[in-house]
DNA sequence: GAGTGGTCTAGACCACATG
DNA sequence: ATGTGGTCTAGACCACTCT
């Protein structure tokens, strides 16, 4: 019915959430056949295109599988939820693992940019916000991180003493919400510094993640370097197969 | 024009490839405004919905950015091509890094399943194909891997001596092409075995990747365990921001 | 106000799955 | 033969950007 869009969300999004709720909360064991697209279209009073968009979201999230000529079904196994491709928050990631998440800010200062900041497109001498933190799971240090944000992206009246615990929230409030990122992963031995911060033996393998976050316009907004204690929790990612040369669409 | 589809590809896919070719091969520097959707629709004789689907593919691949109310533009920076989320082939990954890629099959046998195969949904006693390989870059070992595929998914006349170098190609030829995967990453010290295979000092940090590949129906088709020498090349991934709770669609 | 992308509709034909 | 998802069309209104 409603065409352009009420103030709230997309029609397809609301329908997707509705269907997801029906699948999870209610019952519907894996393998259950869902109503046909035509049926849903009629029942919810939306076009079939909208139904398809809603179901597509569930398929991409791994809740539903579609079989051409047959129907749509509740997926057998839900894919892992918290992966590098789906969340930008370690807080939720740690809590999901069943641990008490904590964070300590060791340092937060404005300083001159160095050459590691080149990916942030800062000019020499430009200031960056440098934040040094340790995340804990059940009070055990699990991630030591150094984040850098170009000062020009931030408000000038920023209170370093009462820094927003989420740098993503900080960026969002400044109109530079993180939209996507590229991360590089490597296994490295812990150094004197990282071993002390994470309370591990020196030389112990750490998962090192170097990540650059971009806003919607493709402007690099943050450089994060993180050292993870691998025993603490696993980093998960989801891959998709590709079409040769040009990338897939669906 | 053509409605249902000739034998070949999707209309939107062909249009996407066409546009991509125009962007890359021809000229069009970053920031260039693309024709409007209506314009493209008219020029190629397809509906605007199809144009949107085509451009959507380019946006997802990072070639194009769309600005509501303004237009579509050639993206500033192409995102990294070879990442865990975009390719399932290490061969191309190594070659892209500018090295000569090689591979040695150490072992390929059918054996009884063990409890590590539980993610593959094999019953106790069922056979699995176990392949042990080493990948090299410029003749230096860089990845040691152990892959396992349920035997029931494969042809029975499989020639283990002349195994297809690509297990993905093998799976595809058996009607179980890998469609998506979940991978877990960890930093681990090299063991006696992995240190020998990769010719590194024992205890040296390795990037350990445990991956389960699924076909389009969600059937797990392969379990891969890989140990990467981190100096060799970096593993890159691309992340996307998420909508709280229910996953994004677009 | 004109133009553009974002969303939605109603209806159509096709290819595949199932009985 | 029938039903289902997969693709496509033509046209509409909306929200936003730009001038």
Short mmCIF file of C-alpha atoms (C1' of nucleotides) in Angstrom, two decimals:
data_model
loop_
_atom_site.label_atom_id
_atom_site.label_comp_id
_atom_site.label_asym_id
_atom_site.label_seq_id
_atom_site.Cartn_x
_atom_site.Cartn_y
_atom_site.Cartn_z
CA UNK A 1 0.00 0.00 0.00
CA UNK A 2 2.03 2.89 1.33
CA UNK A 3 4.16 3.84 -1.62
CA UNK A 4 7.05 6.15 -1.08
CA UNK A 5 7.74 5.21 2.49
CA UNK A 6 6.44 6.27 5.89
CA UNK A 7 8.97 7.84 8.17
CA UNK A 8 10.18 4.55 9.51
CA UNK A 9 11.87 1.76 7.62
CA UNK A 10 11.60 0.11 4.29
CA UNK A 11 8.62 -2.03 3.57
CA UNK A 12 10.88 -4.90 2.60
CA UNK A 13 12.91 -4.50 5.80
CA UNK A 14 9.85 -4.59 7.98
CA UNK A 15 8.54 -7.62 6.18
CA UNK A 16 11.94 -9.30 6.51
CA UNK A 17 12.00 -8.66 10.26
CA UNK A 18 8.45 -9.92 10.53
CA UNK A 19 9.28 -13.13 8.70
CA UNK A 20 12.46 -13.60 10.71
CA UNK A 21 10.51 -13.25 13.90
CA UNK A 22 8.00 -15.82 12.72
CA UNK A 23 10.80 -18.21 11.89
CA UNK A 24 12.86 -17.85 15.04
CA UNK A 25 10.53 -16.86 17.88
CA UNK A 26 7.55 -18.88 16.86
CA UNK A 27 8.47 -22.31 15.65
CA UNK A 28 9.25 -23.48 12.14
CA UNK A 29 11.98 -26.14 12.37
CA UNK A 30 14.66 -26.24 9.66
CA UNK A 31 13.40 -27.54 6.37
CA UNK A 32 9.92 -26.12 6.84
CA UNK A 33 8.45 -24.79 3.64
CA UNK A 34 7.59 -21.13 3.77
CA UNK A 35 4.49 -19.69 2.12
CA UNK A 36 5.00 -18.94 -1.56
CA UNK A 37 5.96 -15.46 -2.63
CA UNK A 38 2.56 -14.94 -4.15
CA UNK A 39 0.92 -16.01 -0.92
CA UNK A 40 3.04 -13.65 1.18
CA UNK A 41 2.42 -10.89 -1.30
CA UNK A 42 -1.32 -11.28 -0.90
CA UNK A 43 -1.24 -11.79 2.86
CA UNK A 44 0.83 -8.69 3.59
CA UNK A 45 -0.62 -6.57 0.86
CA UNK A 46 2.67 -5.82 -0.85
CA UNK A 47 3.94 -6.56 -4.32
CA UNK A 48 5.84 -9.71 -5.05
CA UNK A 49 8.98 -7.68 -5.74
CA UNK A 50 8.91 -6.45 -2.17
CA UNK A 51 8.40 -9.96 -0.87
CA UNK A 52 11.39 -11.11 -2.89
CA UNK A 53 13.53 -8.33 -1.47
CA UNK A 54 12.54 -9.29 2.05
CA UNK A 55 13.22 -12.98 1.54
CA UNK A 56 16.47 -12.13 -0.19
CA UNK A 57 17.67 -10.53 3.01
CA UNK A 58 16.90 -13.73 4.90
CA UNK A 59 18.70 -15.79 2.28
CA UNK A 60 21.79 -13.60 2.44
CA UNK A 61 21.78 -13.87 6.20
CA UNK A 62 21.54 -17.62 5.96
CA UNK A 63 18.10 -18.07 7.52
CA UNK A 64 16.35 -19.24 4.38
CA UNK A 65 17.21 -21.18 1.25
CA UNK A 66 15.29 -20.88 -2.00
CA UNK A 67 14.81 -23.72 -4.43
CA UNK A 68 13.70 -22.72 -7.86
CA UNK A 69 10.51 -24.31 -8.97
CA UNK A 70 9.97 -25.73 -5.53
CA UNK A 71 9.77 -23.13 -2.81
CA UNK A 72 11.54 -21.34 0.02
CA UNK A 73 12.57 -23.20 3.13
CA UNK A 74 13.89 -22.51 6.60
CA UNK A 75 17.64 -23.05 6.34
CA UNK A 76 19.19 -26.10 7.91
CA UNK A 77 21.89 -24.35 9.84
CA UNK A 78 22.21 -20.68 10.54
CA UNK A 79 25.63 -19.39 9.57
CA UNK A 80 27.81 -17.89 12.23
CA UNK A 81 26.54 -14.50 13.22
CA UNK A 82 29.52 -12.63 14.56
CA UNK A 83 32.17 -12.42 11.92
CA UNK A 84 34.44 -9.75 10.64
CA UNK A 85 32.09 -9.27 7.75
CA UNK A 86 29.02 -8.69 9.80
CA UNK A 87 29.93 -6.73 12.86
CA UNK A 88 32.13 -3.81 13.60
CA UNK A 89 31.81 -4.15 17.34
CA UNK A 90 34.03 -6.37 19.43
CA UNK A 91 31.91 -5.68 22.45
CA UNK A 92 29.02 -7.67 21.07
CA UNK A 93 31.44 -10.26 19.75
CA UNK A 94 32.89 -10.91 23.19
CA UNK A 95 29.51 -10.91 24.88
CA UNK A 96 28.22 -13.34 22.27
CA UNK A 97 31.04 -15.66 23.22
CA UNK A 98 29.54 -15.70 26.69
CA UNK A 99 32.13 -13.54 28.42
CA UNK A 100 31.92 -10.26 30.29
CA UNK A 101 33.27 -7.59 27.97
CA UNK A 102 35.36 -4.76 29.32
CA UNK A 103 37.53 -2.00 27.93
CA UNK A 104 40.25 0.23 29.30
CA UNK A 105 41.45 3.37 27.55
CA UNK A 106 45.20 3.59 28.13
CA UNK A 107 45.77 6.75 26.21
CA UNK A 108 43.91 9.23 24.03
CA UNK A 109 45.79 12.20 22.63
CA UNK A 110 46.05 14.42 19.60
CA UNK A 111 49.43 14.04 18.02
CA UNK A 112 51.30 14.75 14.81
CA UNK A 113 50.70 12.30 12.04
CA UNK A 114 53.44 9.84 11.18
CA UNK A 115 54.02 7.93 8.02
CA UNK A 116 51.83 5.04 9.10
CA UNK A 117 48.94 7.47 8.72
CA UNK A 118 49.42 7.76 4.99
CA UNK A 119 46.45 5.51 4.31
CA UNK A 120 44.32 8.10 6.09
CA UNK A 121 45.33 10.73 3.54
CA UNK A 122 46.62 13.15 6.14
CA UNK A 123 49.18 15.73 5.20
CA UNK A 124 52.48 15.81 7.07
CA UNK A 125 52.09 17.75 10.27
CA UNK A 126 48.34 17.24 10.37
CA UNK A 127 46.99 16.12 13.74
CA UNK A 128 45.42 12.74 14.41
CA UNK A 129 43.57 11.39 17.42
CA UNK A 130 45.53 8.42 18.74
CA UNK A 131 43.73 6.05 21.07
CA UNK A 132 45.30 3.11 22.81
CA UNK A 133 42.99 0.58 24.41
CA UNK A 134 42.76 -2.87 25.88
CA UNK A 135 39.63 -4.95 25.64
CA UNK A 136 38.98 -7.63 28.19
CA UNK A 137 36.85 -10.75 28.34
CA UNK A 138 36.05 -11.80 31.88
CA UNK A 139 38.76 -9.34 32.97
CA UNK A 140 41.40 -11.09 30.89
CA UNK A 141 43.03 -8.82 28.29
CA UNK A 142 42.20 -10.15 24.84
CA UNK A 143 42.74 -7.28 22.42
CA UNK A 144 45.28 -4.48 22.49
CA UNK A 145 44.53 -1.80 19.93
CA UNK A 146 45.89 1.42 18.59
CA UNK A 147 43.43 3.52 16.61
CA UNK A 148 44.06 6.68 14.69
CA UNK A 149 41.53 9.17 13.35
CA UNK A 150 42.34 12.36 11.41
CA UNK A 151 41.60 15.28 13.71
CA UNK A 152 39.97 17.25 10.93
CA UNK A 153 37.11 14.74 10.86
CA UNK A 154 36.30 15.33 14.52
CA UNK A 155 34.69 18.15 16.46
CA UNK A 156 37.21 20.52 17.94
CA UNK A 157 35.55 20.58 21.34
CA UNK A 158 36.16 16.86 21.82
CA UNK A 159 36.61 15.93 25.46
CA UNK A 160 39.48 13.47 25.54
CA UNK A 161 38.91 12.72 29.20
CA UNK A 162 35.37 11.52 28.54
CA UNK A 163 35.87 9.87 25.19
CA UNK A 164 33.00 7.96 23.73
CA UNK A 165 33.89 4.31 24.37
CA UNK A 166 32.94 3.49 20.80
CA UNK A 167 35.04 5.23 18.20
CA UNK A 168 32.49 4.15 15.62
CA UNK A 169 29.81 6.03 17.52
CA UNK A 170 32.16 9.01 17.69
CA UNK A 171 32.70 8.92 13.95
CA UNK A 172 28.99 8.59 13.32
CA UNK A 173 28.27 11.65 15.45
CA UNK A 174 30.69 13.59 13.30
CA UNK A 175 28.99 12.59 10.07
CA UNK A 176 31.61 10.06 9.10
CA UNK A 177 30.00 6.78 10.06
CA UNK A 178 32.07 3.75 9.09
CA UNK A 179 30.52 2.07 6.12
CA UNK A 180 33.05 -0.52 5.06
CA UNK A 181 36.63 -1.49 5.72
CA UNK A 182 39.55 -3.51 4.50
CA UNK A 183 41.49 -5.52 7.01
CA UNK A 184 44.81 -7.30 6.74
CA UNK A 185 45.46 -10.26 9.00
CA UNK A 186 48.74 -11.71 10.02
CA UNK A 187 50.22 -13.90 12.74
CA UNK A 188 52.97 -12.14 14.66
CA UNK A 189 54.99 -12.89 17.77
CA UNK A 190 54.14 -10.69 20.73
CA UNK A 191 56.65 -7.95 21.37
CA UNK A 192 57.73 -6.59 24.72
CA UNK A 193 54.96 -4.03 24.58
CA UNK A 194 52.12 -6.22 23.38
CA UNK A 195 53.13 -9.08 25.67
CA UNK A 196 52.92 -6.74 28.65
CA UNK A 197 49.58 -5.29 27.60
CA UNK A 198 48.00 -8.66 26.99
CA UNK A 199 49.80 -10.41 29.85
CA UNK A 200 51.19 -13.17 27.69
CA UNK A 201 54.61 -14.68 27.27
CA UNK A 202 56.85 -12.74 24.93
CA UNK A 203 56.98 -14.31 21.49
CA UNK A 204 53.58 -15.92 21.84
CA UNK A 205 51.68 -15.82 18.52
CA UNK A 206 49.14 -13.03 18.24
CA UNK A 207 46.63 -12.36 15.53
CA UNK A 208 47.44 -8.94 14.14
CA UNK A 209 44.68 -7.09 12.32
CA UNK A 210 45.31 -3.85 10.53
CA UNK A 211 42.12 -2.26 9.41
CA UNK A 212 41.19 0.87 7.51
CA UNK A 213 37.62 2.05 7.81
CA UNK A 214 35.93 4.17 5.19
CA UNK A 215 32.76 6.21 5.28
CA UNK A 216 30.09 6.06 2.62
CA UNK A 217 31.98 8.39 0.33
CA UNK A 218 35.10 6.26 0.44
CA UNK A 219 36.98 8.66 2.70
CA UNK A 220 39.32 6.77 5.03
CA UNK A 221 38.24 7.68 8.55
CA UNK A 222 40.16 5.39 10.88
CA UNK A 223 43.22 3.20 10.99
CA UNK A 224 43.06 0.44 13.56
CA UNK A 225 45.83 -1.88 14.56
CA UNK A 226 44.85 -4.70 16.83
CA UNK A 227 46.67 -7.54 18.52
CA UNK A 228 44.42 -10.43 19.47
CA UNK A 229 45.10 -13.21 21.92
CA UNK A 230 44.01 -16.15 19.84
CA UNK A 231 42.85 -18.35 22.68
CA UNK A 232 40.30 -15.79 23.72
CA UNK A 233 37.89 -16.09 20.83
CA UNK A 234 38.11 -16.84 17.17
CA UNK A 235 37.83 -14.37 14.40
CA UNK A 236 35.28 -15.56 11.91
CA UNK A 237 34.59 -14.46 8.43
CA UNK A 238 32.18 -15.45 5.73
CA UNK A 239 33.25 -15.87 2.17
CA UNK A 240 31.32 -15.95 -1.02
CA UNK A 241 32.23 -17.63 -4.24
CA UNK A 242 32.80 -15.34 -7.13
CA UNK A 243 32.12 -15.18 -10.80
CA UNK A 244 35.33 -15.00 -12.81
CA UNK A 245 36.58 -11.49 -13.43
CA UNK A 246 33.56 -9.38 -12.72
CA UNK A 247 32.08 -9.91 -9.26
CA UNK A 248 28.80 -11.57 -8.52
CA UNK A 249 25.66 -9.70 -7.87
CA UNK A 250 23.42 -11.97 -5.99
CA UNK B 1 13.27 -6.44 -25.02
CA UNK B 2 14.05 -10.09 -24.63
CA UNK B 3 11.95 -11.07 -21.69
CA UNK B 4 12.52 -14.41 -20.11
CA UNK B 5 16.12 -14.79 -21.09
CA UNK B 6 17.99 -16.23 -24.03
CA UNK B 7 20.13 -19.23 -23.26
CA UNK B 8 23.05 -17.14 -22.11
CA UNK B 9 23.29 -14.88 -19.12
CA UNK B 10 21.13 -12.46 -17.27
CA UNK B 11 20.33 -9.16 -18.88
CA UNK B 12 21.49 -7.33 -15.79
CA UNK B 13 24.74 -9.31 -15.73
CA UNK B 14 25.52 -8.52 -19.32
CA UNK B 15 24.78 -4.87 -18.78
CA UNK B 16 26.97 -4.86 -15.67
CA UNK B 17 29.88 -6.38 -17.57
CA UNK B 18 29.34 -3.91 -20.36
CA UNK B 19 29.41 -0.97 -17.99
CA UNK B 20 32.44 -2.34 -16.16
CA UNK B 21 34.28 -2.66 -19.43
CA UNK B 22 33.42 0.92 -20.32
CA UNK B 23 34.71 2.09 -16.96
CA UNK B 24 37.95 0.14 -16.85
CA UNK B 25 39.07 -0.51 -20.41
CA UNK B 26 37.96 2.74 -21.90
CA UNK B 27 38.69 5.66 -19.70
CA UNK B 28 36.51 7.28 -17.08
CA UNK B 29 38.75 8.46 -14.24
CA UNK B 30 37.51 8.17 -10.63
CA UNK B 31 34.80 10.68 -9.80
CA UNK B 32 33.37 10.68 -13.30
CA UNK B 33 29.61 10.90 -13.32
CA UNK B 34 27.92 8.01 -15.02
CA UNK B 35 24.82 8.42 -17.17
CA UNK B 36 21.61 8.46 -15.16
CA UNK B 37 19.64 5.30 -14.72
CA UNK B 38 16.92 6.59 -16.98
CA UNK B 39 19.48 7.39 -19.63
CA UNK B 40 21.05 3.93 -19.47
CA UNK B 41 17.62 2.38 -19.48
CA UNK B 42 16.77 4.14 -22.72
CA UNK B 43 20.16 3.60 -24.32
CA UNK B 44 20.26 -0.14 -23.74
CA UNK B 45 16.58 -0.72 -24.18
CA UNK B 46 16.01 -2.29 -20.78
CA UNK B 47 13.87 -1.30 -17.85
CA UNK B 48 15.22 0.87 -15.10
CA UNK B 49 14.95 -2.02 -12.65
CA UNK B 50 17.42 -3.95 -14.75
CA UNK B 51 19.77 -1.00 -14.90
CA UNK B 52 19.60 -0.69 -11.15
CA UNK B 53 20.43 -4.37 -10.74
CA UNK B 54 23.43 -3.99 -13.01
CA UNK B 55 24.76 -0.89 -11.26
CA UNK B 56 24.11 -2.54 -7.93
CA UNK B 57 26.61 -5.20 -8.85
CA UNK B 58 29.21 -2.56 -9.60
CA UNK B 59 28.51 -0.82 -6.31
CA UNK B 60 28.86 -4.04 -4.34
CA UNK B 61 32.14 -4.70 -6.09
CA UNK B 62 33.37 -1.24 -5.23
CA UNK B 63 33.63 0.15 -8.75
CA UNK B 64 30.82 2.65 -8.43
CA UNK B 65 29.29 4.80 -5.73
CA UNK B 66 25.75 6.12 -5.84
CA UNK B 67 24.69 9.44 -4.36
CA UNK B 68 21.00 9.86 -3.88
CA UNK B 69 19.57 12.83 -5.65
CA UNK B 70 22.85 13.41 -7.39
CA UNK B 71 24.01 10.54 -9.52
CA UNK B 72 26.28 7.54 -9.85
CA UNK B 73 30.02 7.98 -10.01
CA UNK B 74 33.13 5.96 -10.74
CA UNK B 75 34.50 5.03 -7.31
CA UNK B 76 37.59 6.78 -6.02
CA UNK B 77 39.54 3.74 -5.02
CA UNK B 78 38.83 0.22 -6.06
CA UNK B 79 38.74 -1.96 -3.02
CA UNK B 80 41.32 -4.69 -2.69
CA UNK B 81 40.57 -7.44 -5.13
CA UNK B 82 42.06 -10.51 -3.57
CA UNK B 83 40.53 -10.92 -0.19
CA UNK B 84 39.04 -13.82 1.64
CA UNK B 85 35.62 -12.52 0.80
CA UNK B 86 36.12 -12.30 -2.90
CA UNK B 87 38.24 -15.17 -4.04
CA UNK B 88 38.42 -18.81 -3.23
CA UNK B 89 41.64 -19.37 -5.10
CA UNK B 90 45.06 -18.94 -3.57
CA UNK B 91 46.69 -19.47 -6.88
CA UNK B 92 45.45 -16.16 -8.22
CA UNK B 93 46.16 -14.58 -4.86
CA UNK B 94 49.82 -15.54 -4.97
CA UNK B 95 50.21 -14.60 -8.60
CA UNK B 96 48.61 -11.24 -7.91
CA UNK B 97 51.24 -10.65 -5.28
CA UNK B 98 53.76 -10.95 -8.07
CA UNK B 99 55.15 -14.36 -7.23
CA UNK B 100 55.31 -17.62 -9.10
CA UNK B 101 52.64 -19.86 -7.63
CA UNK B 102 53.23 -23.57 -7.20
CA UNK B 103 51.56 -26.47 -5.50
CA UNK B 104 52.62 -29.89 -4.36
CA UNK B 105 50.20 -32.64 -3.41
CA UNK B 106 51.77 -34.55 -0.53
CA UNK B 107 48.98 -37.00 -0.03
CA UNK B 108 45.50 -37.77 -1.34
CA UNK B 109 43.65 -40.75 0.10
CA UNK B 110 40.22 -41.96 1.06
CA UNK B 111 40.09 -42.60 4.76
CA UNK B 112 37.64 -43.14 7.58
CA UNK B 113 36.10 -40.00 8.96
CA UNK B 114 37.24 -38.77 12.34
CA UNK B 115 35.53 -36.47 14.77
CA UNK B 116 36.99 -33.37 13.19
CA UNK B 117 34.74 -34.17 10.22
CA UNK B 118 31.59 -33.61 12.24
CA UNK B 119 31.03 -30.25 10.58
CA UNK B 120 30.79 -32.11 7.28
CA UNK B 121 27.86 -34.13 8.58
CA UNK B 122 29.46 -37.47 7.85
CA UNK B 123 28.34 -40.51 9.76
CA UNK B 124 30.95 -42.45 11.75
CA UNK B 125 32.75 -44.85 9.47
CA UNK B 126 31.88 -42.88 6.34
CA UNK B 127 34.81 -42.25 4.01
CA UNK B 128 36.31 -38.85 3.28
CA UNK B 129 38.85 -37.72 0.73
CA UNK B 130 41.83 -36.32 2.62
CA UNK B 131 44.25 -34.15 0.68
CA UNK B 132 47.45 -32.74 2.04
CA UNK B 133 49.17 -30.02 0.05
CA UNK B 134 51.78 -27.33 0.14
CA UNK B 135 51.50 -24.15 -1.88
CA UNK B 136 54.60 -22.25 -2.82
CA UNK B 137 55.37 -18.72 -3.89
CA UNK B 138 58.60 -18.45 -5.84
CA UNK B 139 59.31 -22.01 -4.67
CA UNK B 140 59.10 -21.00 -1.01
CA UNK B 141 56.42 -22.93 0.90
CA UNK B 142 53.78 -20.49 2.08
CA UNK B 143 50.67 -22.54 2.83
CA UNK B 144 50.34 -26.03 4.21
CA UNK B 145 46.81 -27.35 3.98
CA UNK B 146 44.73 -30.36 4.88
CA UNK B 147 41.40 -30.61 3.09
CA UNK B 148 38.63 -33.09 3.63
CA UNK B 149 35.65 -33.84 1.39
CA UNK B 150 32.94 -36.41 2.09
CA UNK B 151 33.45 -39.28 -0.36
CA UNK B 152 29.74 -39.55 -1.06
CA UNK B 153 29.83 -36.17 -2.80
CA UNK B 154 32.46 -37.35 -5.27
CA UNK B 155 32.45 -39.67 -8.26
CA UNK B 156 33.54 -43.18 -7.40
CA UNK B 157 35.90 -43.45 -10.34
CA UNK B 158 38.03 -40.60 -9.03
CA UNK B 159 41.67 -40.96 -10.01
CA UNK B 160 43.65 -40.02 -6.94
CA UNK B 161 46.92 -40.12 -8.85
CA UNK B 162 45.75 -37.42 -11.25
CA UNK B 163 43.74 -35.32 -8.89
CA UNK B 164 42.38 -32.06 -10.19
CA UNK B 165 44.73 -29.45 -8.73
CA UNK B 166 41.71 -27.37 -7.75
CA UNK B 167 39.43 -29.04 -5.27
CA UNK B 168 36.86 -26.35 -6.01
CA UNK B 169 36.87 -27.40 -9.65
CA UNK B 170 36.51 -31.00 -8.52
CA UNK B 171 33.52 -30.14 -6.37
CA UNK B 172 31.97 -28.12 -9.16
CA UNK B 173 32.28 -31.04 -11.56
CA UNK B 174 30.39 -33.18 -9.05
CA UNK B 175 27.53 -30.74 -8.81
CA UNK B 176 28.55 -29.37 -5.44
CA UNK B 177 30.22 -26.12 -6.37
CA UNK B 178 31.34 -24.09 -3.36
CA UNK B 179 28.99 -21.19 -2.90
CA UNK B 180 29.97 -19.70 0.43
CA UNK B 181 32.06 -20.50 3.45
CA UNK B 182 32.78 -19.63 7.01
CA UNK B 183 36.38 -19.36 8.10
CA UNK B 184 37.92 -19.11 11.53
CA UNK B 185 41.28 -17.41 11.90
CA UNK B 186 43.79 -17.82 14.66
CA UNK B 187 47.48 -17.27 15.30
CA UNK B 188 49.21 -20.46 16.33
CA UNK B 189 52.82 -21.51 16.90
CA UNK B 190 54.16 -23.85 14.27
CA UNK B 191 54.33 -27.46 15.39
CA UNK B 192 56.98 -30.00 14.47
CA UNK B 193 54.93 -31.04 11.47
CA UNK B 194 53.94 -27.62 10.16
CA UNK B 195 57.41 -26.19 10.79
CA UNK B 196 58.91 -28.94 8.66
CA UNK B 197 56.38 -28.54 5.88
CA UNK B 198 56.77 -24.79 5.69
CA UNK B 199 60.50 -24.78 6.45
CA UNK B 200 60.24 -22.37 9.34
CA UNK B 201 61.57 -22.36 12.87
CA UNK B 202 59.45 -24.34 15.28
CA UNK B 203 57.21 -22.08 17.34
CA UNK B 204 57.12 -19.41 14.69
CA UNK B 205 53.66 -17.78 14.52
CA UNK B 206 51.48 -19.07 11.71
CA UNK B 207 48.11 -17.86 10.57
CA UNK B 208 45.75 -20.79 10.96
CA UNK B 209 42.56 -20.77 8.90
CA UNK B 210 39.87 -23.33 9.37
CA UNK B 211 37.26 -23.11 6.70
CA UNK B 212 34.04 -24.92 5.91
CA UNK B 213 32.69 -24.55 2.41
CA UNK B 214 29.03 -24.97 1.57
CA UNK B 215 27.25 -25.46 -1.72
CA UNK B 216 24.21 -23.51 -2.77
CA UNK B 217 21.90 -25.71 -0.77
CA UNK B 218 23.87 -25.16 2.41
CA UNK B 219 25.36 -28.65 2.37
CA UNK B 220 28.88 -28.60 3.84
CA UNK B 221 31.15 -29.90 1.11
CA UNK B 222 34.70 -29.35 2.33
CA UNK B 223 36.67 -28.74 5.48
CA UNK B 224 39.97 -26.95 4.93
CA UNK B 225 42.65 -26.37 7.50
CA UNK B 226 45.48 -24.14 6.41
CA UNK B 227 48.64 -22.89 7.99
CA UNK B 228 49.99 -19.70 6.43
CA UNK B 229 53.45 -18.24 6.69
CA UNK B 230 52.58 -14.66 7.48
CA UNK B 231 55.55 -13.05 5.81
CA UNK B 232 54.56 -14.52 2.49
CA UNK B 233 51.48 -12.47 1.81
CA UNK B 234 48.72 -10.89 3.80
CA UNK B 235 45.22 -12.16 4.09
CA UNK B 236 42.82 -9.37 3.35
CA UNK B 237 39.16 -9.10 3.98
CA UNK B 238 36.51 -6.51 3.39
CA UNK B 239 33.97 -5.66 6.01
CA UNK B 240 30.65 -3.96 5.81
CA UNK B 241 28.85 -2.04 8.48
CA UNK B 242 25.70 -3.66 9.71
CA UNK B 243 22.23 -2.78 10.73
CA UNK B 244 21.55 -3.67 14.36
CA UNK B 245 20.10 -7.10 15.05
CA UNK B 246 18.76 -8.31 11.72
CA UNK B 247 21.35 -8.40 8.96
CA UNK B 248 21.49 -5.93 6.14
CA UNK B 249 20.03 -6.57 2.79
CA UNK B 250 21.76 -4.24 0.44
"C1'" DG C 1 11.79 23.56 -9.33
"C1'" DA C 2 14.25 20.17 -12.02
"C1'" DG C 3 16.84 16.06 -11.85
"C1'" DT C 4 18.44 11.80 -9.71
"C1'" DG C 5 18.58 7.78 -7.13
"C1'" DG C 6 15.42 4.87 -3.69
"C1'" DT C 7 11.34 2.32 -3.26
"C1'" DC C 8 7.15 0.19 -4.65
"C1'" DT C 9 3.38 -1.81 -7.67
"C1'" DA C 10 1.00 -4.84 -11.00
"C1'" DG C 11 1.53 -7.80 -14.34
"C1'" DA C 12 4.13 -10.82 -17.48
"C1'" DC C 13 6.92 -14.75 -19.29
"C1'" DC C 14 10.42 -18.19 -18.36
"C1'" DA C 15 12.87 -22.36 -16.40
"C1'" DC C 16 12.73 -25.67 -13.21
"C1'" DA C 17 10.53 -29.07 -9.77
"C1'" DT C 18 7.06 -32.03 -8.61
"C1'" DG C 19 3.35 -35.04 -9.07
"C1'" DA D 1 -0.01 -30.01 -16.11
"C1'" DT D 2 0.60 -27.18 -12.38
"C1'" DG D 3 3.04 -24.42 -9.15
"C1'" DT D 4 7.16 -22.09 -7.73
"C1'" DG D 5 10.97 -19.17 -7.80
"C1'" DG D 6 13.84 -16.19 -11.37
"C1'" DT D 7 13.77 -12.39 -14.36
"C1'" DC D 8 11.97 -8.45 -16.67
"C1'" DT D 9 8.87 -4.41 -17.86
"C1'" DA D 10 6.46 0.07 -17.49
"C1'" DG D 11 5.07 3.30 -14.70
"C1'" DA D 12 4.59 5.64 -10.22
"C1'" DC D 13 5.72 8.44 -6.03
"C1'" DC D 14 9.17 9.80 -2.69
"C1'" DA D 15 13.45 11.96 -0.63
"C1'" DC D 16 17.26 14.08 -1.60
"C1'" DT D 17 20.70 17.21 -4.19
"C1'" DC D 18 21.77 20.88 -6.82
"C1'" DT D 19 21.08 25.30 -8.92
#
